[in-house]
Amino acid sequence: TLTRERIRLEDRAVKMSVKTVGKEKVGVLDIPGFYVGLTDDVKVQLQKLEKQNVSSIVIDLRSNGGGALTEAVSLSGLFIPSGPVVQVRDNNGKVREDSDNDGVVYYKGPLVVLVDRFSASASEIFAAAMQDYGRALIVGEPTFGKGTVQQYRSLNRIYDQMLRPDWPALGSV
């Protein structure tokens, strides 16, 4: 028999912990994926880490296959004052620049980003932005190297008519 069980989405949410290294407290944010709402969740965790007086933060993106590009951009914005995060070239060759423009840095302290060969897409974009802005030390192995983004596009139609070769259209027989 097949039993239906509830899916626990919190398994995919950001997790926060504090490690003691010598006399220092280090905050660790484990981010398994770039889901919609990640940046807001990380803001909450950053406030908790601030109350615990951590001296630095480690962001763990190992085995993070990516997710929402918008979250990669907005999460980057928590650690940089403002500026471009990524450029995307569409199939027509037009380049769009996604930037952080709010001018607010939510965490200014030392930052380390952990990556591995399974870190891809949005996680690579975030790690690259942190490296490009000199904001974090990137530690680990070379990432997946996806280099592309995808997005959902509405086809702006309610239905398509299915045609069969050499047969009348369905519904006309």
Tab-separated table of C-alpha atoms in Angstrom, residues 4-156:
chain	number	residue	atom	x	y	z
A	4	ARG	CA	0.566	9.754	1.745
A	5	GLU	CA	2.754	11.786	4.067
A	6	ARG	CA	3.125	15.471	4.623
A	7	ILE	CA	6.089	17.169	2.934
A	8	ARG	CA	8.159	19.193	5.377
A	9	LEU	CA	9.412	22.230	3.486
A	10	GLU	CA	11.454	23.332	6.480
A	11	ASP	CA	13.940	20.636	5.478
A	12	ARG	CA	14.854	22.904	2.544
A	13	ALA	CA	14.884	26.151	4.553
A	14	VAL	CA	17.973	27.986	5.790
A	15	LYS	CA	19.327	26.588	9.054
A	16	MET	CA	21.352	28.576	11.560
A	17	SER	CA	23.822	27.371	14.171
A	18	VAL	CA	26.610	28.864	16.263
A	19	LYS	CA	29.993	27.166	16.651
A	20	THR	CA	32.644	28.098	19.194
A	21	VAL	CA	36.145	28.261	17.738
A	22	GLY	CA	38.654	29.065	20.467
A	23	LYS	CA	37.165	32.105	22.164
A	24	GLU	CA	35.202	33.213	19.104
A	25	LYS	CA	31.592	32.466	18.206
A	26	VAL	CA	31.037	31.744	14.507
A	27	GLY	CA	27.580	31.818	12.951
A	28	VAL	CA	26.820	29.183	10.328
A	29	LEU	CA	24.010	29.528	7.786
A	30	ASP	CA	23.304	26.319	5.873
A	31	ILE	CA	21.409	27.189	2.680
A	32	PRO	CA	20.282	24.045	0.799
A	33	GLY	CA	18.512	25.946	-2.010
A	34	PHE	CA	17.519	29.416	-3.240
A	35	TYR	CA	13.769	29.258	-2.577
A	36	VAL	CA	11.410	32.240	-2.814
A	37	GLY	CA	11.550	33.946	0.581
A	38	LEU	CA	15.139	32.892	1.368
A	39	THR	CA	16.402	36.463	1.758
A	40	ASP	CA	13.714	37.290	4.328
A	41	ASP	CA	14.537	34.092	6.240
A	42	VAL	CA	18.259	34.946	6.206
A	43	LYS	CA	17.516	38.454	7.551
A	44	VAL	CA	15.785	36.844	10.547
A	45	GLN	CA	18.744	34.509	11.104
A	46	LEU	CA	21.219	37.409	10.827
A	47	GLN	CA	19.329	39.233	13.595
A	48	LYS	CA	19.548	36.128	15.790
A	49	LEU	CA	23.278	35.817	15.107
A	50	GLU	CA	23.804	39.492	15.948
A	51	LYS	CA	22.126	38.945	19.336
A	52	GLN	CA	24.532	36.061	19.969
A	53	ASN	CA	27.532	38.334	19.236
A	54	VAL	CA	29.136	36.164	16.570
A	55	SER	CA	32.488	37.388	15.292
A	56	SER	CA	32.026	36.013	11.762
A	57	ILE	CA	29.590	34.096	9.571
A	58	VAL	CA	30.028	31.051	7.357
A	59	ILE	CA	27.468	30.537	4.582
A	60	ASP	CA	27.371	26.898	3.515
A	61	LEU	CA	26.316	26.447	-0.124
A	62	ARG	CA	27.714	22.939	-0.532
A	63	SER	CA	25.345	20.697	-2.522
A	64	ASN	CA	23.153	23.745	-3.228
A	65	GLY	CA	21.884	23.287	-6.775
A	66	GLY	CA	20.518	26.820	-7.025
A	67	GLY	CA	16.964	28.054	-7.394
A	68	ALA	CA	15.419	31.486	-7.800
A	69	LEU	CA	17.732	33.999	-9.491
A	70	THR	CA	15.876	36.843	-7.767
A	71	GLU	CA	16.878	35.380	-4.403
A	72	ALA	CA	20.547	35.162	-5.429
A	73	VAL	CA	20.431	38.879	-6.244
A	74	SER	CA	18.531	39.928	-3.113
A	75	LEU	CA	20.633	37.702	-0.827
A	76	SER	CA	23.788	39.280	-2.268
A	77	GLY	CA	22.266	42.638	-1.392
A	78	LEU	CA	22.327	41.753	2.307
A	79	PHE	CA	26.131	41.830	2.234
A	80	ILE	CA	26.967	44.593	-0.286
A	81	PRO	CA	25.937	48.279	-0.213
A	82	SER	CA	24.608	48.320	-3.786
A	83	GLY	CA	25.608	47.459	-7.313
A	84	PRO	CA	25.270	44.886	-10.069
A	85	VAL	CA	25.151	41.221	-9.055
A	86	VAL	CA	24.746	39.434	-12.388
A	87	GLN	CA	24.251	40.112	-16.078
A	88	VAL	CA	21.899	37.909	-18.094
A	89	ARG	CA	21.992	37.750	-21.895
A	90	ASP	CA	18.702	36.608	-23.453
A	91	ASN	CA	18.248	34.588	-26.645
A	92	ASN	CA	18.143	37.836	-28.666
A	93	GLY	CA	21.514	38.955	-27.309
A	94	LYS	CA	20.030	41.668	-25.083
A	95	VAL	CA	21.878	42.010	-21.760
A	96	ARG	CA	19.963	42.702	-18.554
A	97	GLU	CA	21.770	43.650	-15.362
A	98	ASP	CA	20.276	42.530	-12.030
A	99	SER	CA	21.441	44.767	-9.200
A	100	ASP	CA	21.004	45.461	-5.517
A	101	ASN	CA	19.889	49.058	-5.152
A	102	ASP	CA	18.724	49.505	-1.549
A	103	GLY	CA	22.088	50.737	-0.205
A	104	VAL	CA	21.648	48.746	3.028
A	105	VAL	CA	24.194	46.212	4.304
A	106	TYR	CA	22.658	43.821	6.851
A	107	TYR	CA	25.953	42.215	7.876
A	108	LYS	CA	29.346	43.934	7.552
A	109	GLY	CA	31.580	41.464	9.409
A	110	PRO	CA	33.894	38.719	8.159
A	111	LEU	CA	32.214	36.267	5.800
A	112	VAL	CA	33.172	32.850	4.403
A	113	VAL	CA	31.212	31.017	1.693
A	114	LEU	CA	31.624	27.238	1.396
A	115	VAL	CA	31.132	25.684	-2.065
A	116	ASP	CA	31.677	22.321	-3.720
A	117	ARG	CA	31.235	20.695	-7.131
A	118	PHE	CA	27.479	20.445	-6.504
A	119	SER	CA	27.087	24.199	-5.898
A	120	ALA	CA	25.373	25.426	-9.059
A	121	SER	CA	23.351	28.199	-10.668
A	122	ALA	CA	22.067	30.707	-8.078
A	123	SER	CA	24.615	29.533	-5.505
A	124	GLU	CA	27.422	30.201	-8.005
A	125	ILE	CA	25.987	33.653	-8.741
A	126	PHE	CA	25.871	34.519	-5.028
A	127	ALA	CA	29.394	33.178	-4.380
A	128	ALA	CA	30.763	35.033	-7.420
A	129	ALA	CA	29.179	38.308	-6.280
A	130	MET	CA	30.672	37.914	-2.801
A	131	GLN	CA	34.078	37.235	-4.379
A	132	ASP	CA	33.811	40.067	-6.928
A	133	TYR	CA	32.945	42.617	-4.236
A	134	GLY	CA	35.739	41.327	-1.972
A	135	ARG	CA	33.048	40.599	0.561
A	136	ALA	CA	33.781	36.955	1.358
A	137	LEU	CA	36.467	34.334	1.246
A	138	ILE	CA	35.264	31.483	-0.979
A	139	VAL	CA	36.392	28.082	0.342
A	140	GLY	CA	35.988	24.639	-1.198
A	141	GLU	CA	36.343	23.056	-4.595
A	142	PRO	CA	35.451	24.360	-8.077
A	143	THR	CA	31.692	24.726	-8.475
A	144	PHE	CA	29.482	23.042	-11.064
A	145	GLY	CA	30.009	25.780	-13.675
A	146	LYS	CA	26.449	26.019	-14.937
A	147	GLY	CA	26.804	29.473	-16.476
A	148	THR	CA	23.161	29.674	-17.566
A	149	VAL	CA	19.858	30.735	-16.033
A	150	GLN	CA	16.343	29.798	-17.012
A	151	GLN	CA	12.960	31.334	-16.334
A	152	TYR	CA	9.299	30.539	-16.710
A	153	ARG	CA	7.557	32.273	-19.582
A	154	SER	CA	3.826	32.503	-20.096
A	155	LEU	CA	2.722	31.389	-23.530
A	156	ASN	CA	-0.147	33.936	-23.351
